Short mmCIF file of C-alpha atoms in Angstrom, two decimals:
data_model
loop_
_atom_site.label_atom_id
_atom_site.label_comp_id
_atom_site.label_asym_id
_atom_site.label_seq_id
_atom_site.Cartn_x
_atom_site.Cartn_y
_atom_site.Cartn_z
CA UNK A 1 -0.06 -0.09 0.19
CA UNK A 2 1.21 3.65 -0.64
CA UNK A 3 1.88 5.89 1.82
CA UNK A 4 1.58 9.64 1.97
CA UNK A 5 3.76 12.27 3.83
CA UNK A 6 3.04 15.66 5.13
CA UNK A 7 5.70 18.31 5.97
CA UNK A 8 4.11 20.14 8.70
CA UNK A 9 6.57 23.02 8.61
CA UNK A 10 7.54 26.52 7.37
CA UNK A 11 8.54 26.72 3.87
CA UNK A 12 10.72 29.25 2.44
CA UNK A 13 10.68 30.91 -1.24
CA UNK A 14 13.82 32.91 -1.99
CA UNK A 15 12.80 33.91 -5.36
CA UNK A 16 9.14 34.68 -6.34
CA UNK A 17 7.90 35.96 -9.71
CA UNK A 18 4.68 37.57 -10.69
CA UNK A 19 4.73 34.88 -13.74
CA UNK A 20 3.42 32.34 -10.94
CA UNK A 21 0.40 34.27 -10.81
CA UNK A 22 -0.59 34.95 -14.75
CA UNK A 23 1.63 38.37 -15.35
CA UNK A 24 2.58 38.88 -18.94
CA UNK A 25 4.69 41.13 -21.09
CA UNK A 26 1.54 41.68 -23.28
CA UNK A 27 0.90 45.52 -23.13
CA UNK A 28 -3.10 44.45 -23.76
CA UNK A 29 -2.32 42.52 -20.24
CA UNK A 30 -2.96 44.07 -16.78
CA UNK A 31 -0.29 42.75 -14.87
CA UNK A 32 -0.95 44.58 -11.47
CA UNK A 33 -3.32 42.00 -9.79
CA UNK A 34 -0.65 39.25 -10.38
CA UNK A 35 2.68 41.33 -9.23
CA UNK A 36 0.40 42.50 -6.34
CA UNK A 37 -0.95 38.64 -5.67
CA UNK A 38 2.68 37.60 -5.95
CA UNK A 39 4.15 40.39 -3.20
CA UNK A 40 0.93 39.60 -1.09
CA UNK A 41 1.84 35.65 -0.67
CA UNK A 42 5.44 35.92 -0.64
CA UNK A 43 6.44 39.39 0.43
CA UNK A 44 8.38 40.00 -2.48
CA UNK A 45 8.08 39.88 -6.59
CA UNK A 46 10.89 39.52 -8.91
CA UNK A 47 10.67 41.24 -12.17
CA UNK A 48 11.98 39.70 -15.35
CA UNK A 49 10.42 40.96 -18.23
CA UNK A 50 7.94 44.18 -19.08
CA UNK A 51 5.05 44.59 -17.15
CA UNK A 52 1.95 46.90 -17.87
CA UNK A 53 -0.67 48.25 -15.26
CA UNK A 54 -4.00 49.29 -16.94
CA UNK A 55 -5.55 49.68 -13.81
CA UNK A 56 -5.39 50.92 -10.30
CA UNK A 57 -6.64 49.76 -6.99
CA UNK A 58 -9.31 51.92 -4.87
CA UNK A 59 -6.68 54.39 -3.59
CA UNK A 60 -4.92 55.34 -6.98
CA UNK A 61 -2.05 52.91 -6.46
CA UNK A 62 -0.53 50.41 -9.08
CA UNK A 63 1.45 48.24 -6.54
CA UNK A 64 1.33 48.55 -3.01
CA UNK A 65 4.48 47.36 -0.80
CA UNK A 66 3.36 46.35 2.77
CA UNK A 67 6.08 46.70 5.43
CA UNK A 68 9.01 44.34 4.66
CA UNK A 69 8.54 43.60 1.62
CA UNK A 70 10.72 44.08 -1.77
CA UNK A 71 10.05 44.45 -5.53
CA UNK A 72 13.57 44.05 -7.65
CA UNK A 73 14.65 42.83 -10.78
CA UNK A 74 18.05 41.15 -12.11
CA UNK A 75 21.22 42.86 -12.42
CA UNK A 76 20.37 46.30 -14.02
CA UNK A 77 23.03 48.81 -15.40
CA UNK A 78 21.65 52.37 -14.79
CA UNK A 79 23.86 54.70 -16.97
CA UNK A 80 24.64 58.17 -15.56
CA UNK A 81 23.78 59.58 -19.17
CA UNK A 82 20.80 57.89 -20.33
CA UNK A 83 19.56 56.84 -23.44
CA UNK A 84 15.78 56.39 -22.76
CA UNK A 85 16.02 52.52 -24.09
CA UNK A 86 13.72 50.45 -22.50
CA UNK A 87 15.33 47.50 -20.72
CA UNK A 88 13.77 44.29 -18.48
CA UNK A 89 12.40 44.84 -15.13
CA UNK A 90 10.11 47.37 -16.20
CA UNK A 91 6.83 48.71 -15.15
CA UNK A 92 4.90 50.58 -17.19
CA UNK A 93 1.63 52.61 -16.11
CA UNK A 94 -0.79 52.78 -18.66
CA UNK A 95 -4.25 53.79 -16.60
CA UNK A 96 -5.22 57.59 -15.94
CA UNK A 97 -6.78 56.22 -12.81
CA UNK A 98 -2.77 55.36 -11.24
CA UNK A 99 -2.31 58.06 -9.13
CA UNK A 100 0.76 56.49 -7.71
CA UNK A 101 2.77 53.83 -9.48
CA UNK A 102 4.61 51.79 -6.66
CA UNK A 103 3.48 52.75 -2.68
CA UNK A 104 6.41 51.65 -0.40
CA UNK A 105 5.98 50.80 3.24
CA UNK A 106 8.74 50.72 5.97
CA UNK A 107 11.97 48.36 5.84
CA UNK A 108 11.01 47.94 1.81
CA UNK A 109 13.69 47.30 -0.59
CA UNK A 110 12.98 48.36 -4.12
CA UNK A 111 15.92 47.05 -6.53
CA UNK A 112 17.09 47.17 -9.89
CA UNK A 113 13.83 47.73 -11.78
CA UNK A 114 12.62 50.70 -14.04
CA UNK A 115 9.33 52.74 -13.88
CA UNK A 116 7.89 54.08 -17.10
CA UNK A 117 4.97 56.81 -16.22
CA UNK A 118 4.16 57.70 -19.85
CA UNK A 119 6.51 56.75 -22.70
CA UNK A 120 4.49 58.39 -25.61
CA UNK A 121 4.25 61.63 -24.35
CA UNK A 122 5.13 64.13 -21.20
CA UNK A 123 2.05 65.68 -19.87
CA UNK A 124 2.52 68.18 -16.90
CA UNK A 125 -1.36 67.72 -16.21
CA UNK A 126 -0.69 64.11 -15.18
CA UNK A 127 0.06 64.19 -11.46
CA UNK A 128 1.59 60.64 -11.42
CA UNK A 129 4.33 60.08 -8.83
CA UNK A 130 6.64 57.00 -9.35
CA UNK A 131 7.36 55.47 -5.87
CA UNK A 132 5.66 57.19 -2.73
CA UNK A 133 6.13 56.37 0.87
CA UNK A 134 4.75 58.46 4.04
CA UNK A 135 6.05 57.96 7.40
CA UNK A 136 8.35 55.37 6.93
CA UNK A 137 11.97 54.20 7.99
CA UNK A 138 14.70 52.06 6.80
CA UNK A 139 14.21 51.68 3.12
CA UNK A 140 16.31 50.57 0.18
CA UNK A 141 15.71 52.31 -3.03
CA UNK A 142 18.57 51.13 -5.25
CA UNK A 143 19.44 51.12 -8.84
CA UNK A 144 16.10 52.33 -9.99
CA UNK A 145 15.41 54.10 -13.08
CA UNK A 146 12.22 56.53 -13.08
CA UNK A 147 11.40 58.06 -16.75
CA UNK A 148 8.05 60.37 -17.43
CA UNK A 149 6.59 61.15 -13.85
CA UNK A 150 5.33 64.37 -12.49
CA UNK A 151 7.19 63.53 -9.33
CA UNK A 152 9.99 60.57 -9.30
CA UNK A 153 9.93 60.14 -5.66
CA UNK A 154 7.82 61.65 -3.11
CA UNK A 155 8.68 60.57 0.64
CA UNK A 156 8.35 61.39 3.97
CA UNK A 157 10.57 58.85 5.43
CA UNK A 158 14.03 58.36 7.53
CA UNK A 159 16.99 56.30 8.26
CA UNK A 160 16.57 55.25 4.50
CA UNK A 161 18.92 54.83 1.39
CA UNK A 162 19.20 55.77 -1.95
CA UNK A 163 21.90 54.69 -4.20
CA UNK A 164 22.03 54.99 -8.17
CA UNK A 165 18.06 56.42 -8.61
CA UNK A 166 18.12 58.09 -12.06
CA UNK A 167 15.07 60.25 -12.67
CA UNK A 168 14.56 61.63 -16.49
CA UNK A 169 11.75 63.67 -18.16
CA UNK A 170 10.05 64.67 -14.30
CA UNK A 171 8.55 67.80 -13.42
CA UNK A 172 10.16 67.25 -10.03
CA UNK A 173 12.81 64.53 -9.05
CA UNK A 174 13.64 63.48 -5.74
CA UNK A 175 11.21 65.15 -3.05
CA UNK A 176 12.10 64.12 0.62
CA UNK A 177 10.84 65.41 3.40
CA UNK A 178 10.07 64.77 7.07
CA UNK A 179 7.56 65.02 9.93
CA UNK A 180 9.92 66.72 12.34
CA UNK A 181 13.51 68.15 12.99
CA UNK A 182 15.05 64.84 15.43
CA UNK A 183 18.26 63.83 14.08
CA UNK A 184 17.19 60.47 13.16
CA UNK A 185 15.50 61.88 10.02
CA UNK A 186 18.85 62.19 8.35
CA UNK A 187 18.87 60.94 4.90
CA UNK A 188 21.87 60.03 2.30
CA UNK A 189 21.77 60.17 -1.30
CA UNK A 190 24.44 58.55 -3.25
CA UNK A 191 25.25 58.65 -7.07
CA UNK A 192 21.60 59.87 -7.78
CA UNK A 193 20.88 61.86 -10.85
CA UNK A 194 18.20 63.55 -12.09
CA UNK A 195 17.69 64.94 -16.06
CA UNK A 196 15.61 67.18 -17.97
CA UNK A 197 13.39 68.30 -14.99
CA UNK A 198 10.93 70.87 -15.12
CA UNK A 199 10.46 72.29 -11.42
CA UNK A 200 13.55 70.61 -9.21
CA UNK A 201 16.18 68.54 -9.13
CA UNK A 202 16.19 67.55 -5.43
CA UNK A 203 14.04 68.89 -3.02
CA UNK A 204 14.44 68.48 0.72
CA UNK A 205 12.02 69.94 3.39
CA UNK A 206 11.37 69.30 7.42
CA UNK A 207 14.80 67.15 8.08
CA UNK A 208 17.23 67.22 10.17
CA UNK A 209 19.72 67.13 7.73
CA UNK A 210 20.87 65.42 4.20
CA UNK A 211 23.89 64.26 2.43
CA UNK A 212 24.26 64.51 -1.26
CA UNK A 213 27.29 62.15 -2.42
CA UNK A 214 28.28 62.40 -5.67
CA UNK A 215 24.65 63.13 -7.40
CA UNK A 216 24.04 65.53 -10.29
CA UNK A 217 21.38 67.36 -12.10
CA UNK A 218 21.36 68.45 -15.51
CA UNK A 219 17.91 70.41 -17.12
CA UNK A 220 17.98 73.32 -19.70
CA UNK A 221 15.03 75.02 -17.80
CA UNK A 222 14.37 77.81 -20.03
CA UNK A 223 12.68 75.59 -22.48
CA UNK A 224 9.97 74.97 -20.19
CA UNK A 225 6.97 76.65 -18.65
CA UNK A 226 5.07 75.59 -15.92
CA UNK A 227 1.36 76.58 -17.02
CA UNK A 228 -0.09 76.14 -13.39
CA UNK A 229 2.07 78.91 -11.92
CA UNK A 230 4.72 76.79 -10.11
CA UNK A 231 8.18 78.75 -9.88
CA UNK A 232 11.31 77.41 -10.42
CA UNK A 233 13.54 76.14 -7.75
CA UNK A 234 16.35 74.91 -9.26
CA UNK A 235 19.02 71.94 -8.62
CA UNK A 236 18.91 71.21 -4.98
CA UNK A 237 16.15 72.96 -3.02
CA UNK A 238 16.64 72.91 0.68
CA UNK A 239 13.56 74.19 3.33
CA UNK A 240 13.95 73.85 7.04
CA UNK A 241 16.92 72.02 7.77
CA UNK A 242 19.35 71.73 10.23
CA UNK A 243 22.16 70.92 7.88
CA UNK A 244 23.14 69.85 4.60
CA UNK A 245 26.16 68.57 3.00
CA UNK A 246 26.92 68.67 -1.06
CA UNK A 247 29.90 66.32 -1.86
CA UNK A 248 31.38 66.53 -5.69
CA UNK A 249 27.89 67.20 -6.98
CA UNK A 250 27.85 68.38 -10.94
CA UNK A 251 24.94 70.97 -11.84
CA UNK A 252 24.96 71.53 -15.26
CA UNK A 253 22.65 73.72 -17.73
CA UNK A 254 20.76 74.45 -14.12
CA UNK A 255 19.72 77.90 -13.15
CA UNK A 256 19.90 78.33 -9.71
CA UNK A 257 22.37 75.30 -8.16
CA UNK A 258 21.26 75.54 -4.81
CA UNK A 259 17.90 77.61 -2.67
CA UNK A 260 18.13 77.75 0.37
CA UNK A 261 14.59 78.85 1.90
CA UNK A 262 13.03 79.59 5.73
CA UNK A 263 16.18 77.85 7.00
CA UNK A 264 17.50 78.91 10.72
CA UNK A 265 20.53 77.61 12.25
CA UNK A 266 21.66 75.66 9.29
CA UNK A 267 24.70 74.74 8.39
CA UNK A 268 25.49 73.60 4.51
CA UNK A 269 29.07 72.16 3.40
CA UNK A 270 29.77 71.97 -0.30
CA UNK A 271 32.62 70.12 -1.49
CA UNK A 272 34.17 70.68 -5.09
CA UNK A 273 30.78 71.58 -6.90
CA UNK A 274 31.21 71.96 -10.25
CA UNK A 275 30.81 70.33 -14.13
CA UNK A 276 31.17 66.70 -14.65
CA UNK A 277 31.72 66.67 -19.01
CA UNK A 278 30.21 69.94 -20.14
CA UNK A 279 32.72 72.32 -22.28
CA UNK A 280 31.03 75.58 -21.60
CA UNK A 281 29.48 77.73 -18.64
CA UNK A 282 28.99 75.40 -15.71
CA UNK A 283 26.79 77.94 -13.47
CA UNK A 284 24.99 80.73 -14.06
CA UNK A 285 23.97 83.34 -11.94
CA UNK A 286 22.29 83.56 -8.77
CA UNK A 287 23.82 80.08 -8.06
CA UNK A 288 23.27 80.43 -4.50
CA UNK A 289 20.09 81.34 -3.23
CA UNK A 290 19.26 82.36 0.46
CA UNK A 291 15.71 83.53 1.31
CA UNK A 292 14.13 83.83 4.61
CA UNK A 293 17.05 82.34 6.58
CA UNK A 294 18.48 83.06 10.15
CA UNK A 295 21.40 81.98 11.59
CA UNK A 296 22.63 79.81 8.71
CA UNK A 297 26.34 79.05 7.47
CA UNK A 298 27.13 78.29 4.07
CA UNK A 299 30.95 76.63 3.83
CA UNK A 300 32.74 75.95 0.40
CA UNK A 301 35.86 73.37 0.31
CA UNK A 302 37.88 72.28 -2.37
CA UNK A 303 38.20 73.56 -6.24
CA UNK A 304 35.34 73.20 -8.79
CA UNK A 305 35.63 70.38 -11.28
CA UNK A 306 36.48 70.90 -14.89
CA UNK A 307 36.46 74.62 -14.78
CA UNK A 308 36.29 76.13 -18.45
CA UNK A 309 37.46 79.05 -19.83
CA UNK A 310 34.23 81.13 -20.47
CA UNK A 311 33.14 80.35 -16.93
CA UNK A 312 30.64 83.31 -16.16
CA UNK A 313 30.77 83.46 -12.04
CA UNK A 314 29.15 81.92 -8.92
CA UNK A 315 26.68 84.85 -7.43
CA UNK A 316 25.64 84.64 -3.46
CA UNK A 317 21.93 86.04 -3.42
CA UNK A 318 20.94 86.71 -0.38
CA UNK A 319 17.38 88.35 0.60
CA UNK A 320 15.03 88.75 3.51
CA UNK A 321 18.01 87.34 5.64
CA UNK A 322 19.50 87.82 8.79
CA UNK A 323 23.13 87.07 10.45
CA UNK A 324 23.90 84.47 7.51
CA UNK A 325 27.38 83.48 7.29
CA UNK A 326 29.97 82.83 4.23
CA UNK A 327 33.19 81.22 4.46
CA UNK A 328 35.97 79.89 1.99
CA UNK A 329 34.81 81.50 -0.72
CA UNK A 330 37.96 83.64 -1.97
CA UNK A 331 38.43 83.24 -5.25
CA UNK A 332 42.36 83.17 -5.04
CA UNK A 333 41.55 79.45 -3.99
CA UNK A 334 40.03 78.59 -7.36
CA UNK A 335 42.33 78.66 -10.61
CA UNK A 336 40.25 79.12 -13.73
CA UNK A 337 39.91 81.93 -16.38
CA UNK A 338 37.97 85.05 -16.75
CA UNK A 339 35.82 84.23 -13.28
CA UNK A 340 34.39 86.48 -11.09
CA UNK A 341 32.60 86.26 -7.60
CA UNK A 342 29.78 88.29 -6.47
CA UNK A 343 27.41 88.60 -3.52
CA UNK A 344 24.16 90.46 -3.64
CA UNK A 345 21.64 91.33 -0.85
CA UNK A 346 18.11 92.62 -0.56
CA UNK A 347 16.76 93.10 2.44
CA UNK A 348 19.66 91.32 4.05
CA UNK A 349 21.10 92.47 7.31
CA UNK A 350 24.50 91.42 8.95
CA UNK A 351 25.34 88.73 6.55
CA UNK A 352 29.24 88.12 6.65
CA UNK A 353 30.92 87.49 3.80
CA UNK A 354 34.27 85.63 4.78
CA UNK A 355 37.30 85.71 2.29
#
């Protein structure tokens, strides 16, 4: 007689594929339910193709990652200067009902994937967000490529890690904000780049601090006009922070390299800012903008990168601010051609310019 054996124990699955639940690379097939079911069952989904989301849940989400889950793909090369080629491990949002493509919970991992909001035309009316998270911690966002979204990343998070995030054809690139200014809300971004943005590259608000390590922006904002009245903020926008560091960050074709707004007792350290590749003007006028700030300190260290001969000037523009300090911006410390430094002040009392 035959005997039947049963294994009564927990079982482990290291890799789970949405195809197990019916996902397909057919552009006419909605793979949202299959990807979501894979995540709900196994707490993970491994992408290995191109997937199309043709619907949204009742909250306007394409995919929801609950706490401690992951959405990943095989190793994917994200280039510093993207060619916009479509690769595997890609999620396409193809429904107007989708407001957030991927909603991320605490301790989640998003890695080695590409997200495309609309690959046929870029619309400022489509307020779609690629990655969204609210009041979360310990996220890992790594090797992610985001294209054609209003906001690439919009997250209120802390103690999270961002590495090799590439955003292109977006209105706002990386938006990070917190709920308070406690020390644990400091975030670090490494090798993150925003290309062809309309409004802002990196926007950080209401956190204790942020470190940008080898991050960069590239945008010719003069080609675009925002019809909804939104104001252009530039490459790096800091609001209500305690500390910030920009280390070897590249800024190309961008008016307003750094903007500080409503910061109090904030220290900003800048190390080796400049251009990575361009052979013409690296920065434009009004590059460092300080508005509505008090008791802030800006320090600059090191040489600019790749100073070209026709470099214009760095202009510190200070307005509606008091008791702010500027260190190490002596022009004699930087060797270049046809360059001048300037500081203009409007309604700014007791601003000290250290040479």
